[in-house]
Tab-separated table of C-alpha atoms and ligand atoms in Angstrom:
chain	number	residue	atom	x	y	z
A	1	MET	CA	-30.011	-7.883	26.112
A	2	SER	CA	-26.652	-7.978	27.866
A	3	ASP	CA	-25.584	-4.336	28.018
A	4	GLU	CA	-21.920	-5.180	28.538
A	5	VAL	CA	-21.740	-7.488	25.509
A	6	ARG	CA	-23.623	-5.003	23.320
A	7	ASP	CA	-21.418	-2.117	24.504
A	8	PHE	CA	-18.275	-4.176	23.769
A	9	TRP	CA	-19.319	-4.875	20.178
A	10	ASP	CA	-20.739	-1.383	19.546
A	11	GLN	CA	-17.465	0.075	20.757
A	12	ARG	CA	-15.412	-2.343	18.658
A	13	TYR	CA	-17.388	-1.511	15.491
A	14	GLY	CA	-17.249	2.191	16.387
A	15	GLU	CA	-13.432	2.176	16.386
A	16	ARG	CA	-13.254	2.165	12.581
A	17	GLU	CA	-15.538	2.895	9.668
A	18	GLN	CA	-15.405	-0.709	8.445
A	19	SER	CA	-14.282	-3.787	10.401
A	20	TRP	CA	-14.662	-6.574	7.820
A	21	SER	CA	-14.095	-6.763	4.069
A	22	GLY	CA	-17.757	-6.458	3.032
A	23	ARG	CA	-17.317	-9.634	0.977
A	24	PRO	CA	-19.166	-12.836	1.899
A	25	ASN	CA	-17.141	-15.498	3.690
A	26	ALA	CA	-15.548	-17.813	1.093
A	27	ALA	CA	-16.669	-20.962	2.919
A	28	LEU	CA	-20.288	-19.764	2.899
A	29	VAL	CA	-20.160	-19.115	-0.843
A	30	ASP	CA	-18.517	-22.459	-1.502
A	31	VAL	CA	-20.898	-24.526	0.609
A	32	VAL	CA	-24.188	-22.698	-0.015
A	33	GLU	CA	-24.028	-21.583	-3.662
A	34	ASP	CA	-25.538	-24.824	-4.990
A	35	MET	CA	-28.332	-25.005	-2.405
A	36	PRO	CA	-31.835	-24.022	-3.490
A	37	PRO	CA	-32.667	-20.713	-1.769
A	38	GLY	CA	-35.163	-20.618	1.081
A	39	ARG	CA	-35.257	-18.951	4.496
A	40	ALA	CA	-31.871	-18.261	6.107
A	41	LEU	CA	-30.795	-17.086	9.509
A	42	ASP	CA	-27.404	-15.330	9.746
A	43	LEU	CA	-26.066	-15.424	13.330
A	44	GLY	CA	-23.781	-12.559	14.336
A	45	ALA	CA	-24.328	-10.960	10.931
A	46	GLY	CA	-21.899	-8.089	11.599
A	47	GLU	CA	-21.596	-5.678	8.676
A	48	GLY	CA	-23.823	-7.831	6.494
A	49	GLY	CA	-21.498	-9.308	3.846
A	50	ASP	CA	-22.974	-12.798	4.176
A	51	ALA	CA	-26.602	-11.658	4.485
A	52	ILE	CA	-26.289	-9.491	1.369
A	53	TRP	CA	-24.755	-12.348	-0.618
A	54	LEU	CA	-27.516	-14.732	0.543
A	55	ALA	CA	-30.197	-12.217	-0.450
A	56	ARG	CA	-28.576	-11.892	-3.876
A	57	GLN	CA	-28.800	-15.680	-4.259
A	58	GLY	CA	-32.562	-15.489	-3.622
A	59	TRP	CA	-32.635	-16.323	0.097
A	60	GLN	CA	-35.063	-14.606	2.445
A	61	VAL	CA	-32.708	-13.586	5.244
A	62	THR	CA	-33.045	-12.814	8.923
A	63	ALA	CA	-29.735	-11.282	10.015
A	64	VAL	CA	-29.243	-11.053	13.765
A	65	ASP	CA	-26.537	-9.190	15.643
A	66	ILE	CA	-26.193	-7.661	19.095
A	67	SER	CA	-24.524	-4.525	17.689
A	68	GLN	CA	-26.795	-1.813	16.316
A	69	VAL	CA	-23.684	-0.022	14.995
A	70	ALA	CA	-22.898	-3.062	12.833
A	71	LEU	CA	-26.507	-3.512	11.699
A	72	ASP	CA	-26.902	0.144	10.675
A	73	ARG	CA	-23.780	-0.274	8.565
A	74	ALA	CA	-25.059	-3.579	7.148
A	75	ALA	CA	-28.423	-2.078	6.190
A	76	ARG	CA	-26.645	0.800	4.406
A	77	ALA	CA	-24.440	-1.693	2.539
A	78	ALA	CA	-27.536	-3.671	1.478
A	79	ASP	CA	-29.152	-0.456	0.282
A	80	ASP	CA	-26.008	0.513	-1.658
A	81	ALA	CA	-25.994	-2.986	-3.196
A	82	GLY	CA	-29.582	-2.491	-4.409
A	83	ILE	CA	-31.083	-5.265	-2.257
A	84	ASP	CA	-34.858	-4.916	-1.802
A	85	THR	CA	-35.532	-3.907	1.806
A	86	ASP	CA	-37.968	-6.794	2.309
A	87	ARG	CA	-35.251	-9.381	1.445
A	88	ILE	CA	-33.303	-8.965	4.703
A	89	ASP	CA	-34.771	-8.481	8.146
A	90	TRP	CA	-32.062	-6.857	10.307
A	91	VAL	CA	-32.655	-7.859	13.921
A	92	SER	CA	-30.802	-6.250	16.820
A	93	ALA	CA	-30.897	-8.896	19.537
A	94	ASP	CA	-28.850	-10.980	21.953
A	95	LEU	CA	-28.820	-14.472	20.485
A	96	ALA	CA	-28.423	-15.885	23.994
A	97	VAL	CA	-32.150	-15.156	24.436
A	98	TRP	CA	-33.604	-14.427	20.952
A	99	LYS	CA	-35.838	-17.018	19.236
A	100	PRO	CA	-36.893	-17.073	15.552
A	101	ALA	CA	-40.592	-16.901	14.691
A	102	GLY	CA	-40.728	-19.945	12.403
A	103	GLN	CA	-38.640	-22.603	10.697
A	104	VAL	CA	-35.669	-21.891	8.433
A	105	ASP	CA	-33.773	-23.875	5.789
A	106	LEU	CA	-30.298	-22.618	6.646
A	107	ILE	CA	-28.540	-21.264	9.685
A	108	ALA	CA	-25.187	-19.675	8.938
A	109	ALA	CA	-22.873	-19.023	11.886
A	110	CYS	CA	-19.719	-17.596	10.335
A	111	PHE	CA	-17.152	-16.518	12.912
A	112	PHE	CA	-19.963	-16.294	15.454
A	113	GLN	CA	-17.232	-16.172	18.104
A	114	SER	CA	-16.533	-13.587	20.717
A	115	PRO	CA	-13.777	-12.626	23.149
A	116	VAL	CA	-16.550	-11.680	25.607
A	117	GLU	CA	-19.357	-13.779	27.033
A	118	LEU	CA	-21.227	-15.839	24.424
A	119	PRO	CA	-22.961	-19.168	25.188
A	120	ARG	CA	-22.262	-20.182	21.604
A	121	ASP	CA	-22.769	-23.936	21.723
A	122	GLU	CA	-26.038	-23.554	23.650
A	123	VAL	CA	-27.266	-20.933	21.151
A	124	LEU	CA	-26.399	-23.160	18.180
A	125	ARG	CA	-27.916	-26.299	19.722
A	126	GLN	CA	-31.081	-24.422	20.709
A	127	LEU	CA	-31.496	-22.894	17.235
A	128	THR	CA	-31.090	-26.238	15.444
A	129	GLY	CA	-34.670	-26.855	16.593
A	130	SER	CA	-35.722	-24.176	14.060
A	131	ILE	CA	-34.128	-25.895	11.056
A	132	ALA	CA	-36.652	-27.641	8.801
A	133	PRO	CA	-36.065	-31.250	7.672
A	134	GLY	CA	-33.657	-31.157	4.709
A	135	GLY	CA	-32.177	-27.891	6.025
A	136	HIS	CA	-28.588	-27.115	7.027
A	137	LEU	CA	-26.451	-25.625	9.776
A	138	LEU	CA	-23.169	-24.111	8.580
A	139	VAL	CA	-20.569	-23.252	11.214
A	140	VAL	CA	-17.350	-21.503	10.154
A	141	SER	CA	-14.872	-20.706	12.920
A	142	HIS	CA	-11.368	-19.461	13.527
A	143	ALA	CA	-9.314	-22.639	13.933
A	144	SER	CA	-5.836	-21.152	14.294
A	145	PRO	CA	-4.505	-17.706	15.272
A	146	PRO	CA	-2.471	-15.626	12.810
A	147	PRO	CA	1.322	-15.669	13.414
A	148	TRP	CA	1.380	-12.031	14.566
A	149	ALA	CA	-1.065	-12.999	17.371
A	150	ARG	CA	0.863	-16.194	18.176
A	151	ASP	CA	3.852	-14.018	19.171
A	152	HIS	CA	1.740	-12.440	21.911
A	153	ASP	CA	-1.036	-13.802	24.093
A	154	TRP	CA	-4.096	-14.583	21.988
A	155	HIS	CA	-6.879	-12.214	23.044
A	156	GLY	CA	-9.353	-13.442	20.474
A	157	PRO	CA	-12.176	-15.949	20.895
A	158	ALA	CA	-11.692	-19.617	21.744
A	159	LEU	CA	-10.358	-21.388	18.656
A	160	ARG	CA	-12.084	-24.480	17.287
A	161	ARG	CA	-10.906	-27.131	14.820
A	162	ALA	CA	-13.628	-28.756	12.692
A	163	GLU	CA	-13.524	-32.032	14.604
A	164	GLU	CA	-13.809	-30.097	17.895
A	165	GLU	CA	-16.897	-28.270	16.576
A	166	VAL	CA	-18.589	-31.557	15.732
A	167	THR	CA	-17.790	-32.983	19.172
A	168	ALA	CA	-18.752	-29.827	21.056
A	169	LEU	CA	-22.106	-29.417	19.335
A	170	ASP	CA	-22.875	-33.102	19.832
A	171	LEU	CA	-25.979	-33.096	17.590
A	172	PRO	CA	-27.859	-36.418	17.662
A	173	SER	CA	-26.877	-38.559	14.667
A	174	ARG	CA	-30.419	-39.830	14.202
A	175	ASP	CA	-31.414	-36.242	13.217
A	176	TRP	CA	-28.147	-34.806	11.868
A	177	GLU	CA	-25.599	-35.847	9.289
A	178	VAL	CA	-22.120	-34.276	9.172
A	179	LEU	CA	-21.741	-33.341	5.486
A	180	VAL	CA	-18.534	-31.300	5.721
A	181	ALA	CA	-15.943	-31.147	8.536
A	182	GLU	CA	-12.713	-29.585	7.250
A	183	ASN	CA	-9.987	-27.204	8.346
A	184	ARG	CA	-9.489	-24.990	5.317
A	185	PRO	CA	-6.465	-22.707	4.874
A	186	ARG	CA	-7.178	-19.041	4.152
A	187	ALA	CA	-4.752	-16.261	3.213
A	188	VAL	CA	-4.873	-13.236	5.529
A	189	THR	CA	-3.094	-9.885	5.763
A	190	GLY	CA	-1.897	-8.612	9.145
A	191	PRO	CA	-2.017	-5.121	10.653
A	192	ASP	CA	1.410	-4.265	9.214
A	193	GLY	CA	0.716	-5.816	5.839
A	194	GLN	CA	2.177	-9.237	6.776
A	195	GLU	CA	0.866	-12.135	4.727
A	196	ALA	CA	-0.014	-15.454	6.388
A	197	THR	CA	-2.236	-18.478	6.067
A	198	ILE	CA	-4.590	-19.491	8.853
A	199	ASP	CA	-7.131	-22.301	9.171
A	200	ASP	CA	-10.904	-21.929	9.232
A	201	ALA	CA	-12.982	-24.787	10.599
A	202	VAL	CA	-15.864	-25.421	8.193
A	203	VAL	CA	-18.655	-27.719	9.368
A	204	LEU	CA	-21.916	-28.358	7.547
A	205	PHE	CA	-24.652	-30.371	9.245
A	206	GLY	CA	-27.649	-31.619	7.288
A	207	ARG	CA	-30.977	-32.204	9.032
A	208	ARG	CA	-32.397	-35.624	8.112
B	1	LIG	C1	-16.341	-12.002	14.696
B	1	LIG	S1	-17.817	-11.144	14.307
B	1	LIG	C2	-18.342	-11.968	12.810
B	1	LIG	C3	-19.222	-11.110	11.931
B	1	LIG	C4	-19.663	-11.767	10.617
B	1	LIG	N1	-20.418	-12.999	10.815
B	1	LIG	C5	-18.491	-12.031	9.715
B	1	LIG	O1	-18.184	-13.175	9.406
B	1	LIG	O2	-17.867	-11.045	9.288
B	1	LIG	C6	-18.945	-11.781	15.531
B	1	LIG	C7	-20.300	-11.078	15.522
B	1	LIG	O3	-21.138	-11.678	16.513
B	1	LIG	C8	-21.902	-10.650	17.138
B	1	LIG	N2	-22.307	-11.137	18.468
B	1	LIG	C9	-21.501	-11.425	19.506
B	1	LIG	N3	-22.233	-11.846	20.569
B	1	LIG	C10	-23.534	-11.808	20.177
B	1	LIG	C11	-24.772	-12.135	20.807
B	1	LIG	N4	-24.819	-12.564	22.083
B	1	LIG	N5	-25.918	-11.999	20.093
B	1	LIG	C12	-25.888	-11.561	18.811
B	1	LIG	N6	-24.746	-11.242	18.166
B	1	LIG	C13	-23.585	-11.370	18.828
B	1	LIG	C14	-20.958	-9.457	17.184
B	1	LIG	O4	-21.602	-8.224	17.316
B	1	LIG	C15	-20.218	-9.600	15.853
B	1	LIG	O5	-20.845	-8.852	14.839
């Protein structure tokens, strides 16, 4: 595991008691709620909002993150939500080197983006080999910065529009169908309570 990357994220999560809302990402709910549950892999699971929602929908979840601080918080949130402990396997690992044990039906990579080193496209391409026929890869990314960041230099991760995600991942069309590729607006609240709308890139690939 890369100590520097882990230390960065542990420190970032350690700065406040809660970094994210605890709610599942809206794009995940929208795209996945009608899928029959199976085995899911949540990449960069953070504080567990998506993994907990997937478990509630009947998915058997493996939730991977490099930050033990985030995973401890996520496991507590799952416990508080009454999720059976065998529903979610919390895995502390660097996804640059980690490999799943078997096949899965869904990989969810929601905001699996980082301002520090992350070979994201390689990780995603490599892990597509673990998706069973008929399964899906969902990628949700920051596609535009909020206005309060636009006024300064953007120190966040590289931004990706949906069409850029599809091009960058370059999955072979004989094996993969692009089912959704949209830039969806989302309302956000800034550090001083400012309201704004930013775009999320939402891309769903289906394995033939
Ligand atoms: C922007 S957060 C998104 C968290 C969550 N998916 C969400 O939507 O709220 C990115 C997450 O990726 C994790 N991460 C970054 N690099 C990683 C790596 N190499 N291996 C595993 N997790 C990583 C971070 O610890 C962080 O929790």
